Amino acid sequence: MKKEINSLIFFTLLYSYVIVCLASEPLKCGIRSAHPLATNAGCKILEQGGNAFDAAVAVTSTLGVVEPFSSGIGGGGFFLLYDAESRETSFMDAREVAPRRSKTSFYVDDGKPLGKLSIEGATAAAIPGIPAALELLVNKYGSISFKNSLASAIRIANQGFEVDQRYIKLTKYRLERIRRDPVTANIFLQDGALPKEGWLLKQTALSQTLKLIGEKGADVFYNGQIAKRMTSAVQAGNGFWEESDLRDYRVIFREPINFLFRGARITTAPLPSSGGLVMAQVFQILEGYNLETLSEVELAHLVVEAMKRGYSDRAIYMGDPRFVDVPVEKLASKDYAQKRREGIRLDSSTPSRNLSKLHSFSDESQETTHFSIVDKKGNMVSATLSINGLFGSAFTAGDTGVLLNNHMNDFVLGTGIPNMYGLVGTEANLIEPRKRPLSSMTPTFVEDKKGILIIGTPGGSRIISMVILGILDYVLNENVDVGRIVSKPRYHHQFIPDRIEIEPGGFAQNWIDGIKRRGHEVKIGSRKWGNMQTIFIQAGSNVVFGASDPRGR
């Protein structure tokens, strides 16, 4: 597989794009994000002469201000990048790392989690990677100053923005936890209560922190006054940070995972994202079937069976490659896919218990964010960002305004012990000092004769299945409709619990009955999931189409 990684050559290196949306109305620029203020921030950078990478800094920093429940400089992310000048694709890993003092015994006693220490408060926070990633984007790829790229985020944080129904709905999920941290409550609640629509959310402390980062660089966050203030606040909250944890943080460039599926070259996230490797397994398994001849039920059955096997290997083998010897070549090989395919029957499901001895559990909600960018020179960014759960740890680091992640919960606390997304694992993803937790974030490029698709979504453990379904729609249909890709109903299976989750109102009863007849348990979710952001660059026509998930409105 490594031999294929650097062979990605895009069909369309366009220098004059016509950018359109679903109804063929002109878009301001080739950016799709989860919030209009973030999209506008990126568009302004492009108008000022910046490129896609400068715009990515603006979008990332602004999303952290206007969607504090999803991402921020107190979190991490993955950036899949295409540099049109060098024609090189790279993957930037800005995933958080575990503090040196952290260990599993702090979170577990006698095989049971100690309360919510990995979910809430200072103990849940890993070392953030976003500030380092943003500075690196500007220094390595950008064309304008770091300060200019952060300007919109600084202004909006200082002047405030009116919260909408989505902010109110998601804040309600974590309301009681937010109230338990006075600093966090003072920022994100309206006089200690759930805000009303139109309330002006100001984050003046965060604005000052962003301004300092823009003026002095990310070093002030990792090795300066901000680092000292954050560490002091975390330690006062019984967290495990030391100043050296921040000082030693580094972004890592990794080779993307690259594989072929039905003539399309898919370039996606490597470990510590599990997404790329699971997708490679799923698509290698599906490659052995004539998918066009299948009914919708038969196709869904096969996709689910492939997902089960990919997610089971995720639980057993995958972790930070600096700490764990993951058999990547084997797991992504055609021979292994053939062996996994041999156990699949077209008329019945394989019980998850027959694939592994891990135990069952329940799952919970999730939040992350994603954006896709293409500029007039053909530079491209697909980025997924996260602070993990809604509002992360719900712990704000003192007077810095930095809301911290709860990505310590993405580690395994013990074999068979689920995290907040219902995912389990083994020793491969146990907590170790300086280790990066396994992730599901899966920013992706897909290239075939039709053009190039930039795709990604938030959604916790469901990210991988959503991207799989989006790519299947793209590959199996000659007529590309990005609106259809982002809006089509979704189903999900993550190996354990052994059931298919489906979106409410998305599937006809005869589809559900057909799935059940094959032995699958079906659970209708309480709400729809995901917030996919896609861009399609049509080969040879100089036209770019974009679509945002209607679920995010």
C-alpha positions as a Python dict, from the first residue, in 0.01 Angstrom:
ca = {
    (1, 'M'): (0, 0, 0),
    (2, 'K'): (287, 241, 74),
    (3, 'K'): (397, 216, -289),
    (4, 'E'): (66, 374, -389),
    (5, 'I'): (66, 654, -135),
    (6, 'N'): (267, 910, -332),
    (7, 'S'): (116, 826, -671),
    (8, 'L'): (-187, 1051, -629),
    (9, 'I'): (-220, 1273, -935),
    (10, 'F'): (-534, 1483, -954),
    (11, 'F'): (-707, 1508, -1288),
    (12, 'T'): (-803, 1871, -1239),
    (13, 'L'): (-550, 2133, -1137),
    (14, 'L'): (-773, 2428, -1214),
    (15, 'Y'): (-666, 2790, -1205),
    (16, 'S'): (-1004, 2950, -1269),
    (17, 'Y'): (-1297, 2790, -1090),
    (18, 'V'): (-1664, 2853, -1137),
    (19, 'I'): (-1806, 2766, -794),
    (20, 'V'): (-2169, 2667, -761),
    (21, 'C'): (-2396, 2519, -498),
    (22, 'L'): (-2678, 2267, -532),
    (23, 'A'): (-2913, 2499, -718),
    (24, 'S'): (-2628, 2626, -942),
    (25, 'E'): (-2625, 2959, -762),
    (26, 'P'): (-2283, 3126, -734),
    (27, 'L'): (-2104, 3065, -407),
    (28, 'K'): (-1875, 3323, -257),
    (29, 'C'): (-1586, 3080, -246),
    (30, 'G'): (-1499, 2713, -240),
    (31, 'I'): (-1551, 2658, 132),
    (32, 'R'): (-1802, 2442, 314),
    (33, 'S'): (-1810, 2451, 693),
    (34, 'A'): (-2061, 2396, 971),
    (35, 'H'): (-2120, 2767, 1041),
    (36, 'P'): (-2167, 3066, 805),
    (37, 'L'): (-1944, 3292, 1016),
    (38, 'A'): (-1659, 3044, 981),
    (39, 'T'): (-1719, 3006, 607),
    (40, 'N'): (-1723, 3385, 568),
    (41, 'A'): (-1398, 3413, 764),
    (42, 'G'): (-1230, 3178, 520),
    (43, 'C'): (-1378, 3356, 219),
    (44, 'K'): (-1238, 3688, 339),
    (45, 'I'): (-891, 3538, 353),
    (46, 'L'): (-923, 3413, -5),
    (47, 'E'): (-1043, 3758, -115),
    (48, 'Q'): (-737, 3912, 50),
    (49, 'G'): (-507, 3692, -157),
    (50, 'G'): (-464, 3409, 88),
    (51, 'N'): (-474, 3047, -20),
    (52, 'A'): (-670, 2743, 100),
    (53, 'F'): (-428, 2685, 386),
    (54, 'D'): (-459, 3042, 515),
    (55, 'A'): (-835, 3005, 485),
    (56, 'A'): (-816, 2679, 682),
    (57, 'V'): (-657, 2872, 970),
    (58, 'A'): (-938, 3128, 959),
    (59, 'V'): (-1212, 2864, 941),
    (60, 'T'): (-1060, 2650, 1218),
    (61, 'S'): (-1011, 2939, 1459),
    (62, 'T'): (-1355, 3085, 1391),
    (63, 'L'): (-1532, 2750, 1429),
    (64, 'G'): (-1373, 2727, 1774),
    (65, 'V'): (-1540, 3057, 1863),
    (66, 'V'): (-1886, 3009, 1711),
    (67, 'E'): (-1915, 2634, 1778),
    (68, 'P'): (-1748, 2599, 2119),
    (69, 'F'): (-1938, 2274, 2174),
    (70, 'S'): (-1753, 2114, 1880),
    (71, 'S'): (-1396, 2235, 1853),
    (72, 'G'): (-1148, 2500, 1957),
    (73, 'I'): (-785, 2574, 2037),
    (74, 'G'): (-826, 2354, 2345),
    (75, 'G'): (-873, 2052, 2119),
    (76, 'G'): (-717, 1870, 1827),
    (77, 'G'): (-777, 1766, 1469),
    (78, 'F'): (-662, 1607, 1147),
    (79, 'F'): (-585, 1800, 827),
    (80, 'L'): (-565, 1630, 487),
    (81, 'L'): (-382, 1870, 252),
    (82, 'Y'): (-317, 1889, -121),
    (83, 'D'): (-52, 2138, -240),
    (84, 'A'): (-122, 2218, -606),
    (85, 'E'): (225, 2361, -670),
    (86, 'S'): (415, 2054, -552),
    (87, 'R'): (130, 1814, -635),
    (88, 'E'): (185, 1652, -297),
    (89, 'T'): (-78, 1524, -57),
    (90, 'S'): (5, 1521, 314),
    (91, 'F'): (-169, 1447, 640),
    (92, 'M'): (-117, 1668, 943),
    (93, 'D'): (-183, 1501, 1278),
    (94, 'A'): (-274, 1759, 1541),
    (95, 'R'): (-427, 1501, 1774),
    (96, 'E'): (-403, 1563, 2148),
    (97, 'V'): (-154, 1365, 2359),
    (98, 'A'): (-184, 1221, 2708),
    (99, 'P'): (0, 1413, 2983),
    (100, 'R'): (311, 1243, 3119),
    (101, 'R'): (155, 1196, 3463),
    (102, 'S'): (-160, 1028, 3333),
    (103, 'K'): (-216, 654, 3364),
    (104, 'T'): (-509, 417, 3353),
    (105, 'S'): (-513, 360, 3730),
    (106, 'F'): (-618, 723, 3781),
    (107, 'Y'): (-944, 652, 3599),
    (108, 'V'): (-1028, 290, 3684),
    (109, 'D'): (-1061, 90, 4004),
    (110, 'D'): (-1116, -287, 4002),
    (111, 'G'): (-1208, -281, 3634),
    (112, 'K'): (-1470, -8, 3671),
    (113, 'P'): (-1442, 360, 3571),
    (114, 'L'): (-1403, 602, 3862),
    (115, 'G'): (-1696, 830, 3801),
    (116, 'K'): (-1657, 1055, 3498),
    (117, 'L'): (-1291, 1150, 3543),
    (118, 'S'): (-1214, 1085, 3176),
    (119, 'I'): (-1524, 1274, 3061),
    (120, 'E'): (-1561, 1583, 3280),
    (121, 'G'): (-1331, 1837, 3439),
    (122, 'A'): (-957, 1896, 3425),
    (123, 'T'): (-875, 1525, 3457),
    (124, 'A'): (-1038, 1462, 3117),
    (125, 'A'): (-816, 1700, 2922),
    (126, 'A'): (-531, 1588, 2696),
    (127, 'I'): (-268, 1829, 2557),
    (128, 'P'): (-421, 2032, 2268),
    (129, 'G'): (-278, 2039, 1916),
    (130, 'I'): (-476, 2301, 1724),
    (131, 'P'): (-261, 2613, 1792),
    (132, 'A'): (53, 2433, 1674),
    (133, 'A'): (-128, 2307, 1365),
    (134, 'L'): (-255, 2651, 1268),
    (135, 'E'): (87, 2811, 1294),
    (136, 'L'): (240, 2528, 1092),
    (137, 'L'): (-22, 2569, 819),
    (138, 'V'): (69, 2936, 784),
    (139, 'N'): (446, 2889, 803),
    (140, 'K'): (469, 2590, 570),
    (141, 'Y'): (191, 2656, 319),
    (142, 'G'): (38, 2999, 378),
    (143, 'S'): (76, 3325, 190),
    (144, 'I'): (-45, 3582, 446),
    (145, 'S'): (32, 3647, 812),
    (146, 'F'): (-85, 3432, 1102),
    (147, 'K'): (-237, 3740, 1263),
    (148, 'N'): (-449, 3816, 957),
    (149, 'S'): (-576, 3461, 937),
    (150, 'L'): (-688, 3477, 1301),
    (151, 'A'): (-847, 3822, 1269),
    (152, 'S'): (-1208, 3710, 1222),
    (153, 'A'): (-1194, 3471, 1517),
    (154, 'I'): (-1042, 3741, 1737),
    (155, 'R'): (-1306, 3996, 1635),
    (156, 'I'): (-1604, 3762, 1677),
    (157, 'A'): (-1481, 3637, 2014),
    (158, 'N'): (-1441, 3995, 2135),
    (159, 'Q'): (-1757, 4149, 1988),
    (160, 'G'): (-1973, 3841, 2026),
    (161, 'F'): (-2224, 3667, 1802),
    (162, 'E'): (-2592, 3583, 1842),
    (163, 'V'): (-2653, 3222, 1942),
    (164, 'D'): (-2901, 3017, 1741),
    (165, 'Q'): (-3132, 2725, 1815),
    (166, 'R'): (-2856, 2473, 1748),
    (167, 'Y'): (-2634, 2632, 2012),
    (168, 'I'): (-2922, 2626, 2260),
    (169, 'K'): (-3014, 2264, 2184),
    (170, 'L'): (-2657, 2136, 2222),
    (171, 'T'): (-2588, 2347, 2531),
    (172, 'K'): (-2894, 2192, 2693),
    (173, 'Y'): (-2734, 1846, 2668),
    (174, 'R'): (-2442, 1955, 2890),
    (175, 'L'): (-2618, 2224, 3092),
    (176, 'E'): (-2572, 2073, 3436),
    (177, 'R'): (-2205, 1994, 3377),
    (178, 'I'): (-2138, 2345, 3245),
    (179, 'R'): (-2299, 2489, 3555),
    (180, 'R'): (-2055, 2299, 3777),
    (181, 'D'): (-1760, 2496, 3639),
    (182, 'P'): (-1808, 2865, 3730),
    (183, 'V'): (-1569, 2992, 3462),
    (184, 'T'): (-1732, 2789, 3186),
    (185, 'A'): (-2082, 2879, 3304),
    (186, 'N'): (-1997, 3249, 3313),
    (187, 'I'): (-1894, 3237, 2947),
    (188, 'F'): (-2146, 3007, 2782),
    (189, 'L'): (-2464, 3050, 2988),
    (190, 'Q'): (-2694, 3350, 3016),
    (191, 'D'): (-2694, 3444, 3385),
    (192, 'G'): (-2643, 3078, 3474),
    (193, 'A'): (-2935, 2961, 3262),
    (194, 'L'): (-2981, 2819, 2915),
    (195, 'P'): (-2941, 3112, 2673),
    (196, 'K'): (-3226, 3244, 2464),
    (197, 'E'): (-3203, 3268, 2087),
    (198, 'G'): (-3029, 3588, 1986),
    (199, 'W'): (-2826, 3617, 2308),
    (200, 'L'): (-2487, 3775, 2237),
    (201, 'L'): (-2210, 3532, 2333),
    (202, 'K'): (-1885, 3717, 2400),
    (203, 'Q'): (-1555, 3541, 2476),
    (204, 'T'): (-1323, 3829, 2559),
    (205, 'A'): (-1063, 3617, 2737),
    (206, 'L'): (-1040, 3381, 2440),
    (207, 'S'): (-1012, 3683, 2211),
    (208, 'Q'): (-707, 3803, 2405),
    (209, 'T'): (-553, 3456, 2393),
    (210, 'L'): (-604, 3433, 2016),
    (211, 'K'): (-459, 3782, 1975),
    (212, 'L'): (-147, 3684, 2168),
    (213, 'I'): (-108, 3370, 1957),
    (214, 'G'): (-142, 3575, 1639),
    (215, 'E'): (117, 3828, 1753),
    (216, 'K'): (371, 3602, 1924),
    (217, 'G'): (303, 3266, 1763),
    (218, 'A'): (189, 2935, 1905),
    (219, 'D'): (492, 2926, 2134),
    (220, 'V'): (307, 3156, 2376),
    (221, 'F'): (42, 2883, 2405),
    (222, 'Y'): (291, 2601, 2457),
    (223, 'N'): (585, 2770, 2626),
    (224, 'G'): (477, 3114, 2743),
    (225, 'Q'): (235, 3294, 2969),
    (226, 'I'): (-72, 3115, 2834),
    (227, 'A'): (92, 2778, 2896),
    (228, 'K'): (166, 2872, 3257),
    (229, 'R'): (-186, 2998, 3320),
    (230, 'M'): (-351, 2693, 3164),
    (231, 'T'): (-129, 2450, 3353),
    (232, 'S'): (-197, 2626, 3681),
    (233, 'A'): (-573, 2607, 3622),
    (234, 'V'): (-562, 2238, 3526),
    (235, 'Q'): (-356, 2148, 3831),
    (236, 'A'): (-594, 2343, 4054),
    (237, 'G'): (-870, 2124, 3908),
    (238, 'N'): (-675, 1807, 3999),
    (239, 'G'): (-569, 1751, 3638),
    (240, 'F'): (-240, 1598, 3530),
    (241, 'W'): (-78, 1863, 3310),
    (242, 'E'): (277, 1985, 3354),
    (243, 'E'): (430, 2279, 3168),
    (244, 'S'): (665, 2035, 2997),
    (245, 'D'): (366, 1855, 2842),
    (246, 'L'): (275, 2169, 2650),
    (247, 'R'): (635, 2261, 2573),
    (248, 'D'): (703, 1922, 2414),
    (249, 'Y'): (389, 1901, 2200),
    (250, 'R'): (456, 1850, 1828),
    (251, 'V'): (235, 1820, 1520),
    (252, 'I'): (324, 1510, 1317),
    (253, 'F'): (315, 1477, 939),
    (254, 'R'): (214, 1127, 833),
    (255, 'E'): (169, 944, 503),
    (256, 'P'): (-199, 931, 413),
    (257, 'I'): (-366, 598, 356),
    (258, 'N'): (-427, 551, -15),
    (259, 'F'): (-621, 274, -188),
    (260, 'L'): (-835, 201, -493),
    (261, 'F'): (-1205, 115, -497),
    (262, 'R'): (-1380, 52, -828),
    (263, 'G'): (-1145, 283, -1015),
    (264, 'A'): (-1155, 563, -758),
    (265, 'R'): (-843, 652, -564),
    (266, 'I'): (-927, 724, -201),
    (267, 'T'): (-679, 926, 5),
    (268, 'T'): (-759, 946, 372),
    (269, 'A'): (-645, 954, 733),
    (270, 'P'): (-381, 716, 874),
    (271, 'L'): (-340, 609, 1236),
    (272, 'P'): (-403, 735, 1501),
    (273, 'S'): (-721, 788, 1302),
    (274, 'S'): (-884, 449, 1264),
    (275, 'G'): (-1103, 584, 985),
    (276, 'G'): (-873, 531, 689),
    (277, 'L'): (-777, 177, 781),
    (278, 'V'): (-1136, 73, 860),
    (279, 'M'): (-1251, 225, 530),
    (280, 'A'): (-977, 43, 340),
    (281, 'Q'): (-1096, -284, 492),
    (282, 'V'): (-1463, -216, 422),
    (283, 'F'): (-1406, -118, 59),
    (284, 'Q'): (-1164, -404, -5),
    (285, 'I'): (-1433, -644, 121),
    (286, 'L'): (-1704, -480, -93),
    (287, 'E'): (-1478, -490, -400),
    (288, 'G'): (-1555, -861, -427),
    (289, 'Y'): (-1925, -807, -502),
    (290, 'N'): (-2118, -683, -805),
    (291, 'L'): (-2282, -403, -608),
    (292, 'E'): (-2492, -264, -896),
    (293, 'T'): (-2699, -583, -911),
    (294, 'L'): (-2799, -569, -544),
    (295, 'S'): (-3118, -433, -395),
    (296, 'E'): (-3095, -153, -137),
    (297, 'V'): (-3146, -407, 142),
    (298, 'E'): (-2884, -646, 5),
    (299, 'L'): (-2632, -365, -35),
    (300, 'A'): (-2695, -235, 317),
    (301, 'H'): (-2657, -588, 456),
    (302, 'L'): (-2317, -630, 289),
    (303, 'V'): (-2199, -284, 396),
    (304, 'V'): (-2299, -358, 755),
    (305, 'E'): (-2121, -695, 752),
    (306, 'A'): (-1807, -523, 621),
    (307, 'M'): (-1840, -248, 884),
    (308, 'K'): (-1864, -509, 1161),
    (309, 'R'): (-1537, -663, 1054),
    (310, 'G'): (-1359, -331, 1014),
    (311, 'Y'): (-1477, -200, 1350),
    (312, 'S'): (-1386, -528, 1522),
    (313, 'D'): (-1028, -495, 1398),
    (314, 'R'): (-1034, -133, 1512),
    (315, 'A'): (-1112, -250, 1864),
    (316, 'I'): (-850, -525, 1868),
    (317, 'Y'): (-548, -390, 1681),
    (318, 'M'): (-551, -13, 1639),
    (319, 'G'): (-377, 257, 1841),
    (320, 'D'): (-104, 524, 1823),
    (321, 'P'): (157, 376, 1583),
    (322, 'R'): (440, 521, 1793),
    (323, 'F'): (334, 295, 2079),
    (324, 'V'): (168, -4, 1910),
    (325, 'D'): (282, -230, 1628),
    (326, 'V'): (-35, -223, 1416),
    (327, 'P'): (-36, -470, 1122),
    (328, 'V'): (-147, -202, 875),
    (329, 'E'): (-29, -378, 558),
    (330, 'K'): (-207, -699, 653),
    (331, 'L'): (-532, -534, 763),
    (332, 'A'): (-554, -332, 440),
    (333, 'S'): (-451, -615, 207),
    (334, 'K'): (-672, -781, -54),
    (335, 'D'): (-582, -1125, 83),
    (336, 'Y'): (-707, -1032, 429),
    (337, 'A'): (-1022, -881, 278),
    (338, 'Q'): (-1083, -1207, 93),
    (339, 'K'): (-1060, -1404, 418),
    (340, 'R'): (-1298, -1165, 591),
    (341, 'R'): (-1536, -1183, 294),
    (342, 'E'): (-1551, -1562, 312),
    (343, 'G'): (-1739, -1540, 642),
    (344, 'I'): (-2015, -1319, 500),
    (345, 'R'): (-2347, -1471, 392),
    (346, 'L'): (-2587, -1282, 168),
    (347, 'D'): (-2893, -1415, 350),
    (348, 'S'): (-2791, -1380, 717),
    (349, 'S'): (-2583, -1166, 951),
    (350, 'T'): (-2274, -1273, 1142),
    (351, 'P'): (-2319, -1222, 1519),
    (352, 'S'): (-2054, -988, 1657),
    (353, 'R'): (-1980, -1241, 1931),
    (354, 'N'): (-1844, -1469, 1659),
    (355, 'L'): (-1595, -1201, 1556),
    (356, 'S'): (-1459, -1116, 1902),
    (357, 'K'): (-1498, -1184, 2273),
    (358, 'L'): (-1538, -820, 2372),
    (359, 'H'): (-1847, -737, 2573),
    (360, 'S'): (-2155, -532, 2494),
    (361, 'F'): (-2241, -185, 2618),
    (362, 'S'): (-2446, 126, 2543),
    (363, 'D'): (-2348, 432, 2344),
    (364, 'E'): (-2394, 806, 2378),
    (365, 'S'): (-2401, 1124, 2172),
    (366, 'Q'): (-2112, 1303, 2008),
    (367, 'E'): (-1998, 1626, 1850),
    (368, 'T'): (-1709, 1734, 1629),
    (369, 'T'): (-1685, 1959, 1321),
    (370, 'H'): (-1556, 1939, 965),
    (371, 'F'): (-1478, 2172, 676),
    (372, 'S'): (-1368, 2137, 313),
    (373, 'I'): (-1181, 2399, 108),
    (374, 'V'): (-1052, 2440, -248),
    (375, 'D'): (-893, 2760, -379),
    (376, 'K'): (-847, 2894, -733),
    (377, 'K'): (-508, 2727, -772),
    (378, 'G'): (-636, 2384, -676),
    (379, 'N'): (-501, 2368, -320),
    (380, 'M'): (-734, 2158, -108),
    (381, 'V'): (-802, 2100, 261),
    (382, 'S'): (-1026, 1844, 428),
    (383, 'A'): (-1016, 1889, 804),
    (384, 'T'): (-1198, 1735, 1098),
    (385, 'L'): (-1164, 1904, 1437),
    (386, 'S'): (-1280, 1805, 1783),
    (387, 'I'): (-1285, 1863, 2155),
    (388, 'N'): (-1464, 1525, 2178),
    (389, 'G'): (-1793, 1548, 2371),
    (390, 'L'): (-2021, 1849, 2364),
    (391, 'F'): (-1822, 2135, 2521),
    (392, 'G'): (-1537, 1887, 2573),
    (393, 'S'): (-1450, 1856, 2940),
    (394, 'A'): (-1669, 2160, 3017),
    (395, 'F'): (-1358, 2292, 3195),
    (396, 'T'): (-1217, 2632, 3096),
    (397, 'A'): (-849, 2685, 3173),
    (398, 'G'): (-869, 2979, 3412),
    (399, 'D'): (-860, 3328, 3265),
    (400, 'T'): (-734, 3215, 2923),
    (401, 'G'): (-1082, 3148, 2787),
    (402, 'V'): (-959, 2815, 2646),
    (403, 'L'): (-1225, 2544, 2678),
    (404, 'L'): (-1044, 2212, 2709),
    (405, 'N'): (-1114, 1882, 2539),
    (406, 'N'): (-1210, 1554, 2706),
    (407, 'H'): (-1009, 1331, 2474),
    (408, 'M'): (-869, 1122, 2759),
    (409, 'N'): (-1200, 940, 2714),
    (410, 'D'): (-1090, 831, 2367),
    (411, 'F'): (-838, 600, 2529),
    (412, 'V'): (-935, 254, 2646),
    (413, 'L'): (-968, 228, 3024),
    (414, 'G'): (-962, -151, 3004),
    (415, 'T'): (-1058, -433, 2768),
    (416, 'G'): (-1435, -427, 2718),
    (417, 'I'): (-1486, -94, 2903),
    (418, 'P'): (-1672, 140, 2663),
    (419, 'N'): (-1595, 507, 2613),
    (420, 'M'): (-1864, 775, 2584),
    (421, 'Y'): (-1933, 669, 2224),
    (422, 'G'): (-1981, 304, 2310),
    (423, 'L'): (-1651, 204, 2150),
    (424, 'V'): (-1434, -60, 2311),
    (425, 'G'): (-1074, -161, 2257),
    (426, 'T'): (-780, -353, 2393),
    (427, 'E'): (-429, -278, 2519),
    (428, 'A'): (-347, -114, 2184),
    (429, 'N'): (-535, 199, 2292),
    (430, 'L'): (-463, 205, 2666),
    (431, 'I'): (-349, 531, 2827),
    (432, 'E'): (27, 587, 2814),
    (433, 'P'): (222, 912, 2870),
    (434, 'R'): (260, 1115, 2546),
    (435, 'K'): (37, 874, 2356),
    (436, 'R'): (-229, 992, 2113),
    (437, 'P'): (-573, 834, 2155),
    (438, 'L'): (-733, 648, 1869),
    (439, 'S'): (-974, 861, 1668),
    (440, 'S'): (-1257, 817, 1418),
    (441, 'M'): (-1201, 1150, 1238),
    (442, 'T'): (-1170, 1075, 865),
    (443, 'P'): (-1100, 1370, 631),
    (444, 'T'): (-1088, 1228, 279),
    (445, 'F'): (-1022, 1300, -90),
    (446, 'V'): (-1176, 1076, -360),
    (447, 'E'): (-1048, 1098, -719),
    (448, 'D'): (-1182, 928, -1031),
    (449, 'K'): (-1263, 1011, -1392),
    (450, 'K'): (-1558, 1225, -1279),
    (451, 'G'): (-1336, 1456, -1072),
    (452, 'I'): (-1239, 1503, -709),
    (453, 'L'): (-1462, 1479, -401),
    (454, 'I'): (-1353, 1643, -74),
    (455, 'I'): (-1554, 1488, 208),
    (456, 'G'): (-1571, 1463, 585),
    (457, 'T'): (-1807, 1494, 879),
    (458, 'P'): (-1829, 1510, 1256),
    (459, 'G'): (-2010, 1236, 1443),
    (460, 'G'): (-1793, 1041, 1689),
    (461, 'S'): (-1785, 668, 1619),
    (462, 'R'): (-2032, 719, 1331),
    (463, 'I'): (-1788, 933, 1130),
    (464, 'I'): (-1638, 634, 952),
    (465, 'S'): (-1971, 482, 850),
    (466, 'M'): (-2099, 821, 727),
    (467, 'V'): (-1794, 878, 507),
    (468, 'I'): (-1823, 521, 376),
    (469, 'L'): (-2187, 579, 275),
    (470, 'G'): (-2097, 913, 115),
    (471, 'I'): (-1817, 758, -90),
    (472, 'L'): (-2040, 469, -196),
    (473, 'D'): (-2297, 715, -329),
    (474, 'Y'): (-2026, 901, -520),
    (475, 'V'): (-1860, 593, -669),
    (476, 'L'): (-2176, 399, -759),
    (477, 'N'): (-2350, 690, -934),
    (478, 'E'): (-2230, 836, -1263),
    (479, 'N'): (-2431, 1149, -1187),
    (480, 'V'): (-2262, 1322, -894),
    (481, 'D'): (-2504, 1507, -666),
    (482, 'V'): (-2332, 1648, -359),
    (483, 'G'): (-2669, 1744, -215),
    (484, 'R'): (-2776, 1380, -227),
    (485, 'I'): (-2446, 1268, -74),
    (486, 'V'): (-2480, 1490, 234),
    (487, 'S'): (-2854, 1442, 288),
    (488, 'K'): (-2922, 1072, 221),
    (489, 'P'): (-3042, 864, 521),
    (490, 'R'): (-2770, 699, 731),
    (491, 'Y'): (-2722, 367, 902),
    (492, 'H'): (-2438, 257, 1125),
    (493, 'H'): (-2286, -56, 1278),
    (494, 'Q'): (-1974, -44, 1496),
    (495, 'F'): (-1937, -414, 1582),
    (496, 'I'): (-2050, -370, 1943),
    (497, 'P'): (-2332, -325, 2029),
    (498, 'D'): (-2443, -580, 1770),
    (499, 'R'): (-2717, -376, 1607),
    (500, 'I'): (-2777, -144, 1315),
    (501, 'E'): (-2865, 211, 1411),
    (502, 'I'): (-3073, 403, 1159),
    (503, 'E'): (-3180, 764, 1145),
    (504, 'P'): (-3543, 835, 1237),
    (505, 'G'): (-3768, 874, 935),
    (506, 'G'): (-3495, 770, 694),
    (507, 'F'): (-3594, 419, 591),
    (508, 'A'): (-3916, 256, 472),
    (509, 'Q'): (-4066, -28, 674),
    (510, 'N'): (-3998, -281, 397),
    (511, 'W'): (-3626, -188, 413),
    (512, 'I'): (-3626, -238, 791),
    (513, 'D'): (-3814, -569, 757),
    (514, 'G'): (-3569, -690, 493),
    (515, 'I'): (-3273, -611, 717),
    (516, 'K'): (-3436, -784, 1014),
    (517, 'R'): (-3504, -1097, 808),
    (518, 'R'): (-3129, -1133, 770),
    (519, 'G'): (-3091, -1149, 1146),
    (520, 'H'): (-2993, -791, 1220),
    (521, 'E'): (-3125, -603, 1520),
    (522, 'V'): (-3237, -254, 1419),
    (523, 'K'): (-3247, 46, 1650),
    (524, 'I'): (-3407, 368, 1532),
    (525, 'G'): (-3202, 657, 1668),
    (526, 'S'): (-3354, 940, 1869),
    (527, 'R'): (-3213, 1199, 1628),
    (528, 'K'): (-3026, 1229, 1301),
    (529, 'W'): (-2647, 1251, 1312),
    (530, 'G'): (-2356, 1413, 1132),
    (531, 'N'): (-2287, 1746, 964),
    (532, 'M'): (-2110, 1651, 641),
    (533, 'Q'): (-1931, 1915, 433),
    (534, 'T'): (-1847, 1824, 73),
    (535, 'I'): (-1693, 1985, -233),
    (536, 'F'): (-1685, 1826, -579),
    (537, 'I'): (-1442, 1948, -846),
    (538, 'Q'): (-1576, 1836, -1182),
    (539, 'A'): (-1306, 1705, -1415),
    (540, 'G'): (-1247, 1919, -1722),
    (541, 'S'): (-1524, 2173, -1668),
    (542, 'N'): (-1368, 2421, -1426),
    (543, 'V'): (-1680, 2393, -1208),
    (544, 'V'): (-1689, 2330, -833),
    (545, 'F'): (-2001, 2212, -651),
    (546, 'G'): (-2045, 2232, -274),
    (547, 'A'): (-2301, 2107, -25),
    (548, 'S'): (-2352, 2131, 350),
    (549, 'D'): (-2544, 1874, 550),
    (550, 'P'): (-2904, 1987, 615),
    (551, 'R'): (-2877, 1820, 958),
    (552, 'G'): (-2648, 2102, 1071),
    (553, 'R'): (-2898, 2379, 1013),
}
